[in-house]
């Protein structure tokens, strides 16, 4: 599993690759402009050796820069490449500019009359621009290296103008250029620092979201977990029609008395892994475990119009899973288990219930209590799945069930009509009227 540091490194590597591509394209574009526009224009205006530099030398330097830029771009397009390649790219940026400035030394241009117009108007601004763009590389070392190279270009220009050509030294020019370069360097480094911090924070949020999603996936299916992450708030919840399911093991106290505590935990884990898988298969939400029982909700947090049918399907899959689990128990010499499943449909409040220290995403309302009471009646009627009349009213055309009328429910003033689920219908009835 990737750590947040691994995520940061991956994101930084991806962004620096993109930055090198952009800077490489800019470098290649400048070389093309130099070859196709600047060099021919200077030949027309000053001849092959006039102006602020030697035209042949400049053409050779820009051609080399273009070829080298293309080569570096192809090298960096590989899945992996040494980190030193990025430093080679920086050296190429300023090496080209330094070579172009050096061509002034052999020029016959009268620097005393006008100081290296091409250099101050074009080459040095490009050098400062490369320093600013170095912030895209997300490396302080590379940013300060770019700044140092740019300061070297300024020193080279001033040396050629004053020493080689005998032009007067303008302190204000040197200070302005140096101050601008230093400011751009530290500004680019600030961009590096801020960007890396934001990436680290974003990766931390991403890691936390993945951790929360892993936790949620223990209670709901993965699509439902993603919906909760997108929509879940800390509000008081909302009223929603859902179907509640309770599942409980019959006589588990007697079973657990014969086992060591470690064996009880192991047995329950194996049992619940099957039962919860059946709930998730039909988009149910595991609300909570209650000892050897569990509560599941269908139709929340993602609203489903067929939540009652999904709950009945899940109950039938639980029945199948129990048969397979009992075969495992028999193979290990243990007694089989029996369970009861109670299902009821009604309006509940669905949302986060609790305090700031502890919140539970759950269903609250009378249907929850009713479903629990129905589950407790399965033992009395000697069946494994009982559903309420409200649930049956939504699935009657797809579910085979036997009615049990006027069943008194503890805590209820009026009896309920319940239905013993036999299975799914193989054919849809042409007409059937509910009494």
XYZ file of C-alpha atoms in Angstrom:
435
model
C 0.000 0.000 0.000
C 1.444 3.383 -1.003
C 2.287 5.866 1.768
C 1.616 9.598 1.515
C 5.350 10.135 0.868
C 5.197 7.762 -2.084
C 2.194 9.637 -3.429
C 4.016 12.974 -3.078
C 7.062 11.608 -4.897
C 4.888 10.235 -7.680
C 2.997 13.502 -8.125
C 6.183 15.592 -8.029
C 7.846 13.336 -10.591
C 4.831 13.605 -12.871
C 4.705 17.402 -12.591
C 8.455 17.850 -13.117
C 8.263 15.694 -16.240
C 5.526 17.961 -17.548
C 7.591 21.030 -16.607
C 10.632 19.739 -18.476
C 8.483 19.143 -21.546
C 7.165 22.722 -21.418
C 10.609 24.243 -20.880
C 12.014 22.008 -23.610
C 9.360 23.202 -26.041
C 10.127 26.823 -25.143
C 13.850 26.210 -25.623
C 13.306 24.555 -28.989
C 10.935 27.346 -30.048
C 13.519 30.004 -29.197
C 16.153 28.170 -31.161
C 13.852 27.966 -34.180
C 13.074 31.692 -33.955
C 16.793 32.427 -33.647
C 17.667 30.337 -36.698
C 14.781 31.395 -38.894
C 14.307 35.039 -37.890
C 17.063 36.632 -35.811
C 20.117 35.237 -37.632
C 18.851 36.070 -41.168
C 17.776 39.534 -40.015
C 21.191 40.270 -38.566
C 22.883 39.135 -41.755
C 20.731 41.583 -43.684
C 21.330 44.466 -41.267
C 24.973 44.007 -40.234
C 26.520 41.385 -42.481
C 27.915 37.998 -41.421
C 30.286 39.359 -38.717
C 28.634 42.581 -37.650
C 26.122 43.449 -34.985
C 26.518 42.349 -31.406
C 27.962 38.942 -32.269
C 29.246 36.590 -34.915
C 26.327 35.349 -36.992
C 27.953 32.045 -37.944
C 28.803 31.289 -34.325
C 25.299 32.166 -33.193
C 23.746 29.981 -35.890
C 25.917 27.017 -34.854
C 25.058 27.483 -31.173
C 21.313 27.656 -31.803
C 21.414 24.648 -34.114
C 23.267 22.665 -31.444
C 20.727 23.849 -28.853
C 17.843 22.699 -31.017
C 19.338 19.228 -31.567
C 20.265 18.864 -27.894
C 16.790 19.982 -26.796
C 15.153 17.346 -29.006
C 17.552 14.679 -27.681
C 16.828 15.613 -24.056
C 13.100 15.545 -24.745
C 13.296 12.013 -26.126
C 15.435 10.928 -23.167
C 12.939 12.339 -20.671
C 10.008 10.655 -22.440
C 11.267 7.279 -21.207
C 9.530 5.701 -18.172
C 12.647 6.273 -16.048
C 15.665 8.481 -16.462
C 18.467 9.660 -14.114
C 17.780 12.804 -12.080
C 20.996 14.292 -13.456
C 19.198 14.750 -16.793
C 17.231 17.624 -15.260
C 20.502 19.328 -14.319
C 21.772 18.745 -17.860
C 18.667 20.547 -19.130
C 19.453 23.550 -16.908
C 23.053 23.564 -18.081
C 21.825 23.458 -21.686
C 19.486 26.430 -21.093
C 22.180 28.709 -19.755
C 25.009 27.213 -21.801
C 23.279 28.284 -25.006
C 22.698 31.794 -23.661
C 26.265 32.050 -22.362
C 27.637 31.003 -25.766
C 25.501 33.600 -27.526
C 26.717 36.309 -25.161
C 30.318 35.167 -25.617
C 30.031 35.798 -29.353
C 30.108 39.502 -28.545
C 33.747 39.200 -27.569
C 34.785 38.743 -31.210
C 32.361 41.262 -32.596
C 33.407 44.473 -34.253
C 30.353 46.192 -32.848
C 30.958 49.584 -31.218
C 29.913 48.747 -27.675
C 30.886 52.157 -26.361
C 28.146 53.747 -28.427
C 25.394 51.245 -27.622
C 25.842 48.327 -25.218
C 24.970 44.957 -26.753
C 21.371 45.629 -27.687
C 20.705 41.988 -28.566
C 22.014 40.831 -25.208
C 20.140 43.231 -22.960
C 16.944 43.194 -24.999
C 16.761 39.453 -25.739
C 19.294 37.100 -24.198
C 19.281 38.309 -20.571
C 15.435 38.511 -20.411
C 15.315 34.936 -21.704
C 17.796 33.916 -18.986
C 15.630 35.521 -16.289
C 12.571 33.855 -17.806
C 14.299 30.450 -17.572
C 15.000 31.200 -13.889
C 11.323 31.951 -13.293
C 10.267 28.784 -15.137
C 12.652 26.678 -13.036
C 10.026 26.848 -10.273
C 7.968 24.435 -12.362
C 10.625 21.786 -11.716
C 9.524 21.719 -8.033
C 13.144 21.533 -6.842
C 14.785 24.247 -4.727
C 18.244 23.028 -5.728
C 17.433 23.359 -9.423
C 15.801 26.753 -8.881
C 18.844 28.195 -7.092
C 21.154 26.627 -9.674
C 19.188 28.440 -12.388
C 19.476 31.682 -10.427
C 23.220 31.232 -10.051
C 23.630 30.597 -13.785
C 21.569 33.704 -14.566
C 23.813 35.791 -12.318
C 26.730 34.331 -14.275
C 25.166 35.541 -17.531
C 24.896 39.053 -16.110
C 28.527 38.985 -14.991
C 29.616 37.680 -18.404
C 27.700 40.436 -20.203
C 29.135 43.192 -18.036
C 32.668 41.807 -18.416
C 32.438 41.691 -22.222
C 30.985 45.186 -22.420
C 33.397 46.864 -20.021
C 36.647 44.871 -20.380
C 36.500 43.558 -23.948
C 34.708 46.436 -25.630
C 35.710 49.222 -23.229
C 32.175 50.407 -22.532
C 31.591 52.349 -19.312
C 30.442 50.342 -16.285
C 26.943 51.255 -15.197
C 26.465 50.268 -11.551
C 22.735 50.910 -11.664
C 22.378 48.449 -14.570
C 24.298 45.755 -12.681
C 22.242 46.315 -9.511
C 18.929 46.282 -11.321
C 19.708 43.092 -13.234
C 21.105 41.356 -10.131
C 18.167 42.421 -7.947
C 15.665 41.243 -10.557
C 17.400 37.874 -10.867
C 17.557 37.374 -7.090
C 13.882 38.325 -6.710
C 12.836 35.972 -9.510
C 14.924 33.153 -8.005
C 13.394 33.449 -4.548
C 9.946 33.905 -6.057
C 10.370 30.696 -8.047
C 11.591 28.891 -4.928
C 8.550 30.133 -3.021
C 6.424 28.592 -5.776
C 8.342 25.333 -5.316
C 7.757 25.344 -1.550
C 4.067 26.208 -1.775
C 3.383 23.724 -4.552
C 5.131 20.847 -2.771
C 3.220 21.668 0.408
C -0.084 21.673 -1.451
C 0.762 18.370 -3.115
C 1.663 16.892 0.276
C -1.623 18.116 1.771
C -3.598 16.833 -1.202
C -1.921 13.435 -0.962
C -2.709 13.398 2.754
C -6.376 14.057 1.996
C -6.266 11.367 -0.684
C -4.736 8.868 1.755
C -7.324 9.758 4.397
C -10.151 9.395 1.885
C -8.827 5.971 0.888
C -8.568 4.972 4.562
C -12.143 6.108 5.219
C -13.284 4.275 2.105
C -11.579 1.062 3.320
C -13.359 1.423 6.658
C -16.711 2.130 5.003
C -16.244 -0.861 2.724
C -16.509 -3.069 5.799
C -20.068 -1.847 6.274
C -21.342 -1.180 2.755
C -20.513 -2.220 -0.770
C -17.843 -0.206 -2.591
C -20.262 1.834 -4.776
C -22.245 2.771 -1.676
C -19.023 3.720 0.146
C -18.110 6.095 -2.668
C -21.551 7.683 -2.517
C -21.211 8.236 1.236
C -17.813 9.878 0.741
C -19.267 12.196 -1.893
C -22.526 13.115 -0.168
C -22.222 12.418 3.554
C -22.632 15.419 5.859
C -22.813 15.900 9.617
C -26.482 16.843 9.545
C -29.259 15.282 11.563
C -30.253 12.965 8.731
C -33.255 12.785 6.448
C -36.501 10.845 6.361
C -36.317 7.983 3.891
C -38.322 4.848 3.117
C -36.065 1.842 3.621
C -36.194 -1.846 4.416
C -34.638 -3.066 7.672
C -33.259 -6.567 8.169
C -32.288 -8.255 11.444
C -30.389 -11.544 11.473
C -29.732 -13.557 14.626
C -28.271 -16.986 15.473
C -30.631 -19.307 17.334
C -29.306 -20.635 20.643
C -25.862 -19.103 20.265
C -25.447 -18.814 24.027
C -25.593 -22.602 24.290
C -23.131 -22.957 21.421
C -20.652 -20.478 22.902
C -20.684 -22.145 26.314
C -19.013 -25.203 24.782
C -16.220 -23.210 23.074
C -13.195 -21.249 24.186
C -13.484 -17.461 23.709
C -10.974 -17.559 20.840
C -13.034 -20.218 19.086
C -16.205 -18.173 19.539
C -14.571 -15.158 17.887
C -13.236 -17.302 15.041
C -16.634 -18.919 14.510
C -18.440 -15.563 14.436
C -15.907 -14.066 12.046
C -16.370 -16.922 9.595
C -20.144 -16.724 9.950
C -20.382 -12.947 9.547
C -18.055 -12.910 6.556
C -20.627 -15.004 4.680
C -23.670 -13.100 5.918
C -22.233 -9.648 5.224
C -21.131 -10.720 1.762
C -24.747 -11.621 1.020
C -25.924 -8.200 2.251
C -23.349 -6.346 0.148
C -24.230 -8.404 -2.915
C -27.663 -6.754 -2.893
C -26.456 -3.238 -2.035
C -27.387 -3.415 1.612
C -25.645 -1.414 4.337
C -24.366 -3.178 7.439
C -25.687 -0.937 10.198
C -24.255 -2.711 13.232
C -23.288 -5.987 14.885
C -25.124 -6.958 18.063
C -23.313 -9.893 19.606
C -24.243 -12.813 17.365
C -26.778 -10.721 15.436
C -26.598 -7.944 12.887
C -28.760 -5.211 11.434
C -28.725 -4.219 7.755
C -30.466 -1.429 5.869
C -31.570 -1.523 2.225
C -32.349 1.653 0.319
C -29.831 3.864 2.128
C -27.603 5.782 1.870
C -28.203 5.288 -1.874
C -31.941 5.387 -2.465
C -33.258 2.342 -4.351
C -36.906 1.896 -5.344
C -36.546 -1.910 -5.128
C -35.022 -1.939 -1.612
C -37.621 -4.383 -0.283
C -36.934 -6.894 -3.045
C -33.178 -6.493 -2.534
C -33.624 -7.261 1.169
C -35.619 -10.426 0.460
C -33.026 -11.549 -2.092
C -30.280 -10.961 0.458
C -32.218 -13.006 3.031
C -32.525 -15.904 0.601
C -28.794 -15.678 -0.150
C -28.127 -15.747 3.614
C -30.176 -18.939 3.747
C -27.937 -20.456 1.041
C -24.769 -19.246 2.764
C -25.917 -20.836 6.033
C -26.344 -24.211 4.312
C -22.763 -24.034 3.034
C -21.496 -22.841 6.427
C -23.243 -25.695 8.231
C -21.561 -28.148 5.882
C -18.220 -26.722 6.985
C -19.249 -27.073 10.627
C -20.340 -30.677 10.079
C -17.002 -31.461 8.417
C -15.206 -30.190 11.535
C -17.483 -32.158 13.882
C -19.567 -29.227 15.104
C -23.333 -28.875 15.338
C -25.152 -26.877 12.650
C -26.493 -23.398 13.276
C -30.002 -22.042 12.806
C -30.822 -18.404 12.201
C -33.801 -16.083 12.105
C -34.237 -13.210 9.662
C -36.825 -10.473 10.194
C -37.581 -7.854 7.530
C -39.797 -4.765 7.672
C -40.278 -1.729 5.398
C -41.081 1.787 6.544
C -39.954 5.384 6.939
C -36.816 5.981 8.997
C -34.470 8.853 9.655
C -31.154 8.028 7.959
C -28.017 9.924 8.913
C -25.201 10.478 11.355
C -26.345 10.013 14.921
C -24.141 10.774 17.919
C -21.719 13.391 19.165
C -18.656 15.165 17.789
C -16.499 12.443 19.355
C -18.428 9.513 17.904
C -20.907 9.392 15.024
C -22.777 6.403 13.645
C -24.422 6.406 10.239
C -27.615 4.539 11.055
C -31.388 4.259 10.695
C -33.663 5.471 13.467
C -37.404 4.901 13.701
C -40.218 2.525 14.582
C -39.533 0.244 11.541
C -36.207 -0.688 13.129
C -37.882 -1.890 16.324
C -40.578 -3.672 14.323
C -38.029 -5.544 12.214
C -36.249 -6.657 15.392
C -39.531 -7.918 16.870
C -40.343 -9.814 13.627
C -36.943 -11.509 13.719
C -37.572 -12.696 17.280
C -40.840 -14.319 16.118
C -39.070 -16.616 13.622
C -38.180 -19.023 16.419
C -41.760 -19.068 17.715
C -43.099 -19.935 14.243
C -40.285 -22.370 13.450
C -39.157 -20.545 10.282
C -35.994 -18.776 9.207
C -37.335 -15.756 7.245
C -40.330 -13.615 8.202
C -41.307 -10.398 6.447
C -43.967 -7.838 7.284
C -47.054 -7.068 5.225
C -45.484 -3.714 4.249
C -42.501 -5.519 2.760
C -44.629 -8.192 1.099
C -46.802 -5.508 -0.513
C -43.753 -4.415 -2.520
C -42.530 -7.888 -3.522
C -45.704 -10.001 -3.748
C -45.369 -10.533 -7.499
C -41.785 -11.814 -7.210
C -41.720 -13.727 -3.912
C -43.397 -16.972 -2.817
C -44.626 -16.542 0.760
C -47.198 -18.001 3.137
C -49.297 -15.556 5.173
C -49.483 -15.583 8.963
C -52.324 -13.254 9.932
C -52.902 -11.170 13.042
C -49.620 -11.872 14.805
C -49.305 -9.910 18.068
C -46.089 -7.871 18.270
C -44.537 -6.897 21.571
C -44.767 -3.138 21.973
C -47.441 -2.811 19.297
C -51.084 -2.091 20.053
C -52.280 -3.883 16.916
C -51.228 -7.266 15.495
C -49.419 -7.466 12.168
C -49.779 -9.646 9.130
C -46.526 -11.495 8.497
C -45.328 -13.708 5.654
C -43.074 -16.750 5.695
C -40.704 -16.497 2.737
C -40.308 -19.696 0.734
C -38.369 -18.377 -2.238
C -38.584 -16.314 -5.410
C -41.352 -16.847 -7.921
C -40.310 -18.619 -11.080
C -43.137 -16.944 -13.041
C -44.936 -13.656 -12.543
C -48.651 -14.189 -11.780
C -51.052 -12.873 -14.386
C -53.252 -11.340 -11.731
C -53.274 -11.447 -7.973
C -55.110 -9.266 -5.509
C -53.881 -8.551 -2.005
C -56.494 -8.609 0.696
